[in-house]
Tab-separated table of C-alpha atoms and ligand atoms in Angstrom:
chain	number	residue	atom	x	y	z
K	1	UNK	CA	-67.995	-19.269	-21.945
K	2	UNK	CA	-65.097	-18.747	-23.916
K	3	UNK	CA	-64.262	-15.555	-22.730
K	4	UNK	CA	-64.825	-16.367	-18.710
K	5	UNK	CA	-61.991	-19.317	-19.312
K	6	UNK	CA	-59.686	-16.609	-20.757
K	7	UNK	CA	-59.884	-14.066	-18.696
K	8	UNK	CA	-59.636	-16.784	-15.822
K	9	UNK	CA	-56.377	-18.018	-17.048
K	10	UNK	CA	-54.221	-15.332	-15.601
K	11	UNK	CA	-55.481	-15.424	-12.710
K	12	UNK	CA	-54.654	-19.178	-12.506
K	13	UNK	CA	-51.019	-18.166	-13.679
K	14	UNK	CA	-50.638	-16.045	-11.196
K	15	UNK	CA	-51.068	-17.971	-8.276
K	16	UNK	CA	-48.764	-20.593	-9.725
K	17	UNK	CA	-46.461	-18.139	-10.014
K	18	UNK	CA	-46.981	-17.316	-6.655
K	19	UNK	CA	-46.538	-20.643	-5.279
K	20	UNK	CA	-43.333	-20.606	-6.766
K	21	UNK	CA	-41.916	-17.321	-5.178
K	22	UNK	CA	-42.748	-18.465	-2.150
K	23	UNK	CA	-40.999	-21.996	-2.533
K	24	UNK	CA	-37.759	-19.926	-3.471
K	25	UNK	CA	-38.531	-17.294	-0.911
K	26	UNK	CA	-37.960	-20.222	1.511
K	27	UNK	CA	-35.268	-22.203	0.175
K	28	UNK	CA	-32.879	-18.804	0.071
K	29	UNK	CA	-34.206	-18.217	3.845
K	30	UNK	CA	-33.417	-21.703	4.491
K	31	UNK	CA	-29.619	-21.487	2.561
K	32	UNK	CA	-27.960	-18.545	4.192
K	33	UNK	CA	-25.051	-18.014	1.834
K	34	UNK	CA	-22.108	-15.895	1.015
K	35	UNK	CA	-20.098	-15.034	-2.151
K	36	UNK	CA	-16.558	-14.716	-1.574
K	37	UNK	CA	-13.964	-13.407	-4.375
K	38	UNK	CA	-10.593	-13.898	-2.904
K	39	UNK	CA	-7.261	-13.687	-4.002
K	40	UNK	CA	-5.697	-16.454	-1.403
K	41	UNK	CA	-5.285	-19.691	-2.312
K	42	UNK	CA	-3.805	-21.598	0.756
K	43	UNK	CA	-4.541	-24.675	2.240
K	44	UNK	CA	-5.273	-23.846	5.933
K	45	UNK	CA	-7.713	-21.014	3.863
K	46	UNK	CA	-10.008	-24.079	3.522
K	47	UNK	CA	-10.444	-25.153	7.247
K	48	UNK	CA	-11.033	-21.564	7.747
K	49	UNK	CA	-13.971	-21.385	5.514
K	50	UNK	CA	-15.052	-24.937	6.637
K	51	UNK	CA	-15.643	-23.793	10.719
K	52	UNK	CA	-17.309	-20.663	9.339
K	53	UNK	CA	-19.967	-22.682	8.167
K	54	UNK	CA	-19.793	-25.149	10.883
K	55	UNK	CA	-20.361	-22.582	13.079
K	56	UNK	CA	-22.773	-20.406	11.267
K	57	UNK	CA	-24.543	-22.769	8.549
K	58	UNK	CA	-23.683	-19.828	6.577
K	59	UNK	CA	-22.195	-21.770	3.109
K	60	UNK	CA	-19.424	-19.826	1.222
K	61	UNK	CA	-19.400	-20.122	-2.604
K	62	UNK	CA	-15.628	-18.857	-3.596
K	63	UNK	CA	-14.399	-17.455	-6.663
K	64	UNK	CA	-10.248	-17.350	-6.967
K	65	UNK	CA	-8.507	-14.849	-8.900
K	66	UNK	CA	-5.246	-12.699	-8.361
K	67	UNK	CA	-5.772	-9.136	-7.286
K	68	UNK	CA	-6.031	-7.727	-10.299
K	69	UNK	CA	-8.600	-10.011	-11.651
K	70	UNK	CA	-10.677	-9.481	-8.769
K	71	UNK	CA	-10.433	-6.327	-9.094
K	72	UNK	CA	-11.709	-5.900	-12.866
K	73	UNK	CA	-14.202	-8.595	-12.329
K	74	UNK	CA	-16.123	-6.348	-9.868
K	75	UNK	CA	-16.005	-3.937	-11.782
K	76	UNK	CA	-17.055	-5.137	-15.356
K	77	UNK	CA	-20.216	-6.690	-12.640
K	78	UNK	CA	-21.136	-3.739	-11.372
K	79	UNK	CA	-24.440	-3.779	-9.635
K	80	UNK	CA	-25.031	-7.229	-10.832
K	81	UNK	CA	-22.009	-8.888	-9.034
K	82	UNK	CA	-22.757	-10.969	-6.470
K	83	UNK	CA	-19.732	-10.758	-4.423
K	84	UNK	CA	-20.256	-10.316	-1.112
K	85	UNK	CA	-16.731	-10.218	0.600
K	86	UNK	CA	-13.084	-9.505	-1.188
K	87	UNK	CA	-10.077	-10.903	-0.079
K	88	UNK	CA	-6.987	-9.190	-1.003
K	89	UNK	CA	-3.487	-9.212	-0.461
K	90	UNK	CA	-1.937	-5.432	-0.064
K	91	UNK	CA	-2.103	-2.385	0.602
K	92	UNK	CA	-1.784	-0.747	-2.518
K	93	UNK	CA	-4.504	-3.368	-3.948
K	94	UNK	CA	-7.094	-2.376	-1.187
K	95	UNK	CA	-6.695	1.195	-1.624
K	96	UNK	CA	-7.251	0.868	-5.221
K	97	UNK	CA	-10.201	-0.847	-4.849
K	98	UNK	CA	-11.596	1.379	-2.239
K	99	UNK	CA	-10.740	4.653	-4.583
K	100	UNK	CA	-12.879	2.962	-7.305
K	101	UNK	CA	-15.639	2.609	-5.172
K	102	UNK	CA	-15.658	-1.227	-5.368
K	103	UNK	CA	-16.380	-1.443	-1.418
K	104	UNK	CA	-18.776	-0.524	1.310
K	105	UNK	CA	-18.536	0.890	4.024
K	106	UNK	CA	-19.371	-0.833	7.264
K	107	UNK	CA	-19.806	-0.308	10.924
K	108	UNK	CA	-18.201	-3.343	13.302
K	109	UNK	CA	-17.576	-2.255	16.871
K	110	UNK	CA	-16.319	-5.760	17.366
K	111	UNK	CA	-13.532	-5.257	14.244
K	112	UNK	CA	-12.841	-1.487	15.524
K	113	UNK	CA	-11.760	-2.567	18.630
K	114	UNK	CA	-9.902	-6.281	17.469
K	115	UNK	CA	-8.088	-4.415	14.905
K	116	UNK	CA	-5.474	-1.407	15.118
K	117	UNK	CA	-6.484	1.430	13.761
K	118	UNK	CA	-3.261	1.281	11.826
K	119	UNK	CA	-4.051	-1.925	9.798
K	120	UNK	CA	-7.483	-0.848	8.126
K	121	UNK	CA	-8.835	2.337	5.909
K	122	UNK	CA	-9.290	5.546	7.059
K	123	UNK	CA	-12.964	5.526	8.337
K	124	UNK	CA	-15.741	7.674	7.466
K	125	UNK	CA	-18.847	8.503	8.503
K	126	UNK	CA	-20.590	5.689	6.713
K	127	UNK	CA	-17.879	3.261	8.534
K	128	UNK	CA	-14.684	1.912	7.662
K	129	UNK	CA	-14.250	0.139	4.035
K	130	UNK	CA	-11.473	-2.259	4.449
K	131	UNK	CA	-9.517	-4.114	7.358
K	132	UNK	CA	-6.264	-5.689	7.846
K	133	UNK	CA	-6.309	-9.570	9.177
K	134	UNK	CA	-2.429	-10.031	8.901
K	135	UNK	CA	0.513	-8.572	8.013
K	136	UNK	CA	4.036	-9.045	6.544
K	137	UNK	CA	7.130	-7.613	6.256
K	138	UNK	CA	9.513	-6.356	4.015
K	139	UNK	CA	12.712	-6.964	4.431
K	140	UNK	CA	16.159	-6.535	2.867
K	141	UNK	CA	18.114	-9.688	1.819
K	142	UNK	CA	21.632	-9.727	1.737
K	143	UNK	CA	24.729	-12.219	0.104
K	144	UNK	CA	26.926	-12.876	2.768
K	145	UNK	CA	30.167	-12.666	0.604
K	146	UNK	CA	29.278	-9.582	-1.156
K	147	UNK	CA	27.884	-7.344	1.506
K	148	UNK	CA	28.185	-6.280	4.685
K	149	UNK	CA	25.217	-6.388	7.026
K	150	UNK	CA	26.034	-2.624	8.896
K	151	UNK	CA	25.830	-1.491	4.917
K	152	UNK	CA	22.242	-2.399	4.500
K	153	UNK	CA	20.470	-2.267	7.390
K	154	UNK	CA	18.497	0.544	6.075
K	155	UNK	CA	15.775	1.746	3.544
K	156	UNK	CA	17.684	4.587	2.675
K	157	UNK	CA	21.509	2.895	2.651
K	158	UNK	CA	19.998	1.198	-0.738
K	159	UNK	CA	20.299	4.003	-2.319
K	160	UNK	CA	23.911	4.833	-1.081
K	161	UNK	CA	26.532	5.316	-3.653
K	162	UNK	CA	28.510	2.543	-1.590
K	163	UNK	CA	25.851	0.174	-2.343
K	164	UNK	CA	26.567	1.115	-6.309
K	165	UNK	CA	25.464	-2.008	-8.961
K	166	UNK	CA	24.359	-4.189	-6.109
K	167	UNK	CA	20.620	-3.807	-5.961
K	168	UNK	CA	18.118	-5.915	-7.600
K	169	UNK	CA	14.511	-5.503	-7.144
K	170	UNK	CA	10.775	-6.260	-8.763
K	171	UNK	CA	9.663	-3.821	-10.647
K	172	UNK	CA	8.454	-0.870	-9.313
K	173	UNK	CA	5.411	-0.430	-9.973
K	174	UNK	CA	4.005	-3.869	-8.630
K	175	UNK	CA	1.719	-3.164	-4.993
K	176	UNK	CA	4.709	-4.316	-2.690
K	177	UNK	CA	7.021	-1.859	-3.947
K	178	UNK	CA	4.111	0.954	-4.344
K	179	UNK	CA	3.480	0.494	-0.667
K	180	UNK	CA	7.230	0.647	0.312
K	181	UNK	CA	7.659	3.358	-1.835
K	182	UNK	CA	4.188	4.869	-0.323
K	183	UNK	CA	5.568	4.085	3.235
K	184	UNK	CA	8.980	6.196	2.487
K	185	UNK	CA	6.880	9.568	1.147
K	186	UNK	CA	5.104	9.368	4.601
K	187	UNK	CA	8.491	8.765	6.535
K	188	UNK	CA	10.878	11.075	4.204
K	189	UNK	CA	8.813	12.967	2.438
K	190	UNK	CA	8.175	13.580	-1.200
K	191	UNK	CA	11.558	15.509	-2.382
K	192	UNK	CA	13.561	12.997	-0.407
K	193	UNK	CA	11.878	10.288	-1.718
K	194	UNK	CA	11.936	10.623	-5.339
K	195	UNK	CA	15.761	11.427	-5.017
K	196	UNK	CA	15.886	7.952	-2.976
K	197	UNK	CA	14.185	6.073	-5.859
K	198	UNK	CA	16.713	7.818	-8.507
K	199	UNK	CA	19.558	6.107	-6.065
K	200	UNK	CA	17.939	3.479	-6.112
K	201	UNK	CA	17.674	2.845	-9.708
K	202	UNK	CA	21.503	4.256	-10.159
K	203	UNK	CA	22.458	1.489	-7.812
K	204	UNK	CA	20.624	-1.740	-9.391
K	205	UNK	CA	22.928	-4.777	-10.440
K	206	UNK	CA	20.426	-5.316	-13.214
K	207	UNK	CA	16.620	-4.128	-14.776
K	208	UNK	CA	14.053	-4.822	-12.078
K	209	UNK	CA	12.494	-8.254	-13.236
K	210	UNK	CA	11.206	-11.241	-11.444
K	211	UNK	CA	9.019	-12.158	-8.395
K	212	UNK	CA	10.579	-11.409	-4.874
K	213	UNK	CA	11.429	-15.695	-4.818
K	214	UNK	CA	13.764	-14.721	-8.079
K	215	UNK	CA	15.499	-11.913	-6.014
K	216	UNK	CA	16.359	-13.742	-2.746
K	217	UNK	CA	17.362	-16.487	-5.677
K	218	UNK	CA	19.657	-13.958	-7.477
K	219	UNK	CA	20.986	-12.442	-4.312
K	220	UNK	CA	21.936	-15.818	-3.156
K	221	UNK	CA	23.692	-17.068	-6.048
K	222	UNK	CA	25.863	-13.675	-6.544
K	223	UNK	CA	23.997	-11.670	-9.169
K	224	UNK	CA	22.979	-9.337	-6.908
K	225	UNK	CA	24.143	-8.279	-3.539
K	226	UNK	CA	20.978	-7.047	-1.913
K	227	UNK	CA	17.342	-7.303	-2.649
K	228	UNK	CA	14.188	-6.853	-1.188
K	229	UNK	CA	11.566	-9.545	0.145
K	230	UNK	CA	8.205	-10.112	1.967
K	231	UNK	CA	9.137	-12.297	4.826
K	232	UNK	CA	6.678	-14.639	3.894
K	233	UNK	CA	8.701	-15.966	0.545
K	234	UNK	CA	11.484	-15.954	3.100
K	235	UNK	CA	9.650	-18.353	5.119
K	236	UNK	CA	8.527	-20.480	2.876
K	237	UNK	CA	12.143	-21.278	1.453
K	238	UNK	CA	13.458	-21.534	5.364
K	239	UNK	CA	10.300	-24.292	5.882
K	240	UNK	CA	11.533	-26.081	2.786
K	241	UNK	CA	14.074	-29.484	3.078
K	242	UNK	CA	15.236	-28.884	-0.463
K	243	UNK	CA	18.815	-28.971	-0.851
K	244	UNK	CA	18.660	-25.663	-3.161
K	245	UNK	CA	16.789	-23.692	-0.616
K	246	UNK	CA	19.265	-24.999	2.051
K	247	UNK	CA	22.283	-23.599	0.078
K	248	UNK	CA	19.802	-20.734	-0.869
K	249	UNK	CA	19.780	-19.790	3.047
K	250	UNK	CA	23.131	-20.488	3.696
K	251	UNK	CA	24.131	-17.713	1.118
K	252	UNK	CA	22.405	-14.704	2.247
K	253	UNK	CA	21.555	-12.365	5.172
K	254	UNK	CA	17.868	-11.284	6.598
K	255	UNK	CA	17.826	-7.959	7.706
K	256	UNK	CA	14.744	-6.193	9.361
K	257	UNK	CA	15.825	-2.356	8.360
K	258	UNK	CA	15.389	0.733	9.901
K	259	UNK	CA	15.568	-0.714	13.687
K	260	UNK	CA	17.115	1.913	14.751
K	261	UNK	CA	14.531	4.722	13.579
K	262	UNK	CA	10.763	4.446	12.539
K	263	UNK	CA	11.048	0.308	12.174
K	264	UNK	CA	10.259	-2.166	9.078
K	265	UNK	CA	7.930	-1.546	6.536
K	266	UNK	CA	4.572	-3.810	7.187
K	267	UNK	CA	1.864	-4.619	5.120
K	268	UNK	CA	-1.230	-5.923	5.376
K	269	UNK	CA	-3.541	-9.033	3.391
K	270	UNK	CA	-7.185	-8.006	4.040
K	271	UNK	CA	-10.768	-7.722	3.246
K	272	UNK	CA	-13.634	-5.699	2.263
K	273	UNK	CA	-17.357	-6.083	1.319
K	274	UNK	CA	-18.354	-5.296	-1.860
K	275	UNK	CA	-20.417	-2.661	-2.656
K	276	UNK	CA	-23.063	-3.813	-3.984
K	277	UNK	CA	-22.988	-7.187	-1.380
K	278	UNK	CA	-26.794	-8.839	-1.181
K	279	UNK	CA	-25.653	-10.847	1.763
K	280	UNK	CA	-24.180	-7.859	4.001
K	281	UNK	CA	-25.368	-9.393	7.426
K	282	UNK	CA	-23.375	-12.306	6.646
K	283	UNK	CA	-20.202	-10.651	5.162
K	284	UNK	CA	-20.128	-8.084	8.221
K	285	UNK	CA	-20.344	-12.221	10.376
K	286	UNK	CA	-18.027	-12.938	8.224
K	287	UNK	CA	-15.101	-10.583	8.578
K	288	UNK	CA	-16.001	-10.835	12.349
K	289	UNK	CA	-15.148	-13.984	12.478
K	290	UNK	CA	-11.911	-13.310	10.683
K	291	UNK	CA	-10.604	-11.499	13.774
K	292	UNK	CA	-11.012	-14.122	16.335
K	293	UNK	CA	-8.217	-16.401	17.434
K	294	UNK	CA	-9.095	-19.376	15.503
K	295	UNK	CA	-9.108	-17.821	12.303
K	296	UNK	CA	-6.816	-15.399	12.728
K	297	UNK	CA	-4.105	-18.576	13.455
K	298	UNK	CA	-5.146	-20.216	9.870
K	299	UNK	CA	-5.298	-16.588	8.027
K	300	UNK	CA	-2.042	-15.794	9.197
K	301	UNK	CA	-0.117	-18.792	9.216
K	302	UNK	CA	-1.816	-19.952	5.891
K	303	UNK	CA	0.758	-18.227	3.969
K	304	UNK	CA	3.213	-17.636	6.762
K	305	UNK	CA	2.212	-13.994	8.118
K	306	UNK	CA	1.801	-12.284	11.546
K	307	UNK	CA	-1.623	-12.166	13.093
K	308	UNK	CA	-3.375	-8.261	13.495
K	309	UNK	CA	-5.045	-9.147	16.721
K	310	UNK	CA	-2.979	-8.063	19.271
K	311	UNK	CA	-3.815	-10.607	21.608
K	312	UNK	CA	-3.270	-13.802	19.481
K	313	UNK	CA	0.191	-15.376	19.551
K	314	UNK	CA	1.185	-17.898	16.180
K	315	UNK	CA	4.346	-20.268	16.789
K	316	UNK	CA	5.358	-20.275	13.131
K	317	UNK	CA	9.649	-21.156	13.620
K	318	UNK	CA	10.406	-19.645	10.722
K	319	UNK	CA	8.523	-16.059	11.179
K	320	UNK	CA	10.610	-16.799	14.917
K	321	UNK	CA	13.998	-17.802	13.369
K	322	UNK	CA	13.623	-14.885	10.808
K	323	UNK	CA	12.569	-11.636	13.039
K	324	UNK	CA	14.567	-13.507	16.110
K	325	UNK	CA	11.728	-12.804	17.940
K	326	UNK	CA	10.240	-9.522	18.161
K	327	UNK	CA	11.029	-6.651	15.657
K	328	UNK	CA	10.189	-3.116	15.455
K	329	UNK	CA	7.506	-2.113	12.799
K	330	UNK	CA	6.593	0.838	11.290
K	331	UNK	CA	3.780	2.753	13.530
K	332	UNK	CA	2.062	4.887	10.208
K	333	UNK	CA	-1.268	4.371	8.831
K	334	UNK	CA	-1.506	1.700	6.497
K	335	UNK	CA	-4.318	4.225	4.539
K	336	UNK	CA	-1.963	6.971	4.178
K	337	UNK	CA	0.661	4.705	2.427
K	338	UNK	CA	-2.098	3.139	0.096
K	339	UNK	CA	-3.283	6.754	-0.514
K	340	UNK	CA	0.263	7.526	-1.752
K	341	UNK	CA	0.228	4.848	-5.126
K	342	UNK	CA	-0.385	8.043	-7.502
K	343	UNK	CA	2.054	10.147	-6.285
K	344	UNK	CA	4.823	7.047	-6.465
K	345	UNK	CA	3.864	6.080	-9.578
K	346	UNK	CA	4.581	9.583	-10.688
K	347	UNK	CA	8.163	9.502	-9.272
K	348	UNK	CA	9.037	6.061	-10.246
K	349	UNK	CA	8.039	7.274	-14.002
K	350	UNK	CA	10.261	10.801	-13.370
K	351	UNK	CA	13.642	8.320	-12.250
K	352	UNK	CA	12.845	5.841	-15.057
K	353	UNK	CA	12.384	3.451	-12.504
K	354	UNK	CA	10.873	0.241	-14.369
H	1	FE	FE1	2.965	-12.292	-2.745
């Protein structure tokens, strides 16, 4: 007697147990969900999210982080992580995550044909690991009593002996500058290059410190005579009524360089999925839905940026005011200048570029 209720016992367990699965089987079929790790932290970023689900009753549980936190968090997770999508902002940032394997590879018709071939990784035959969904500029910054606009309209006039202890930038290393720097090897070359960069560090009014906000904030007040900006910091001072970033404007000069031959460096702020995504159906939705006009308005104007989708127009006045309209960007792969970080880093550390 004993022994029949004891070997009946895990039997009984076992269809508990199954009852269970299947209640939580049903719930997660019920909840469609996705894991986003993103590096944005605007306010229009929240309507975005909110019509995704509207739309899709697909519910988005966000982590923040900066870049770099992102980045390390995926990869002390490993398999385990549960990020589905990553949102980053540059270039440099997405290529480094894509060399360490942190994304996957998808196939979107839909996203190959929304977004220039330009603005995303270099596909493979598995599919294409990251995409652009806006971009910015950067531009040089100018004071208005100090220098002449003709004298740095340029890249490569920053590194002119004319332009000698008037330069203030970041520091090198950080992902804008990597992805300038990675733009100029494709455009000049690497000889060229590197002997730009040593110009450019003969030519600094100071040792590269600061955000780009502190060097449109240096340039303005006199410390420097030229720096270099992403237009959206630009844009956000030119939106402000602050009497400081009045004068702040007032002081200095925008300029849009290399007009004349290959156009302005552009980057991009984009997104991936992760590797080892459980929700991929709803990631790949996901970054669909990033390219259509609705979104792509609130991802781009969020932090002040230009849309990737060809056909969708944003009336920000300050991206207007600042470009004057239209400008002429850089036509290069945005892979190839992410693919380039190494090799900069390399030459920044031969010109003692900080
Ligand atoms: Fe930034």
């Amino acid at each position: 007697m004993f022994k029949l209720t004891f070997q009946k016992r895990p039997f009984l367990i076992s269809l508990t147990s199954l009852a269970l699965l299947a209640s939580v089987g049903a719930a997660c079929a019920q909840e469609q969900v996705l894991n986003l790790y993103s590096a944005r932290h605007y306010q229009t970023d929240e309507a975005l999210y909110g019509n995704f689900t509207k739309s899709t009753g697909i519910k988005i549980n966000r982590v923040d982080a900066d870049d770099a936190g992102i980045l390390a968090r995926l990869k002390a997770e490993g398999s385990a992580s549960p990020a589905d999508v990553i949102l980053l902002v540059d270039a440099a940032r997405l290529g480094k995550g894509d060399s360490e394997g942190l994304f996957k590879p998808i196939k979107s018709t839909l996203l190959e044909s929304a977004i220039p071939s330009t603005l995303r990784a270099k596909p493979s035959s598995e599919g294409t690991t990251w995409f652009g969904f806006s971009t910015r500029a950067r531009v040089v910054v100018y004071n208005k009593l100090k220098v002449k606009k003709e004298d740095v309209d340029t890249y490569e006039e920053l590194a002119d002996p004319k332009n000698k202890g008037l330069l203030c930038t970041r520091s090198g290393s950080h992902p804008y500058n990597l992805s300038l720097f990675g733009a100029m090897t494709e455009h000049l070359g690497e000889v060229r290059t590197e002997a730009w960069l040593k110009g450019l560090v003969t030519n600094m009014a100071r040792p590269p410190k600061g955000g780009d906000t502190d060097q449109i904030k240096a340039v303005a007040s006199g410390e420097c005579g030229v720096g270099l900006t992403n237009t959206y910091y630009l844009a956000r001072i030119m939106r402000s009524s602050a009497p400081e970033d009045k004068q702040i404007m007032d002081s200095i000069g925008v300029v849009f360089p290399n007009q004349q031959s290959w156009g302005t460096h552009v980057n991009v702020a984009g997104a991936a999925v992760a590797r080892n995504a459980k929700n991929v159906t709803n990631a790949v939705k996901f970054m669909e839905y990033l390219a259509s006009a609705e979104a792509q308005n609130y991802f781009a104007n969020g932090n002040n940026e230009w849309p990737v989708v060809a056909s969708v127009k944003v009336s920000n006045p300050a991206l207007q005011a600042m470009a004057g309209g239209n400008f002429r960007s850089e036509t290069i792969p945005i892979s190839a200048v992410a693919s380039n970080q190494t090799k900069v880093q390399q030459m920044l550390d031969r010109v003692g570029y900080k």
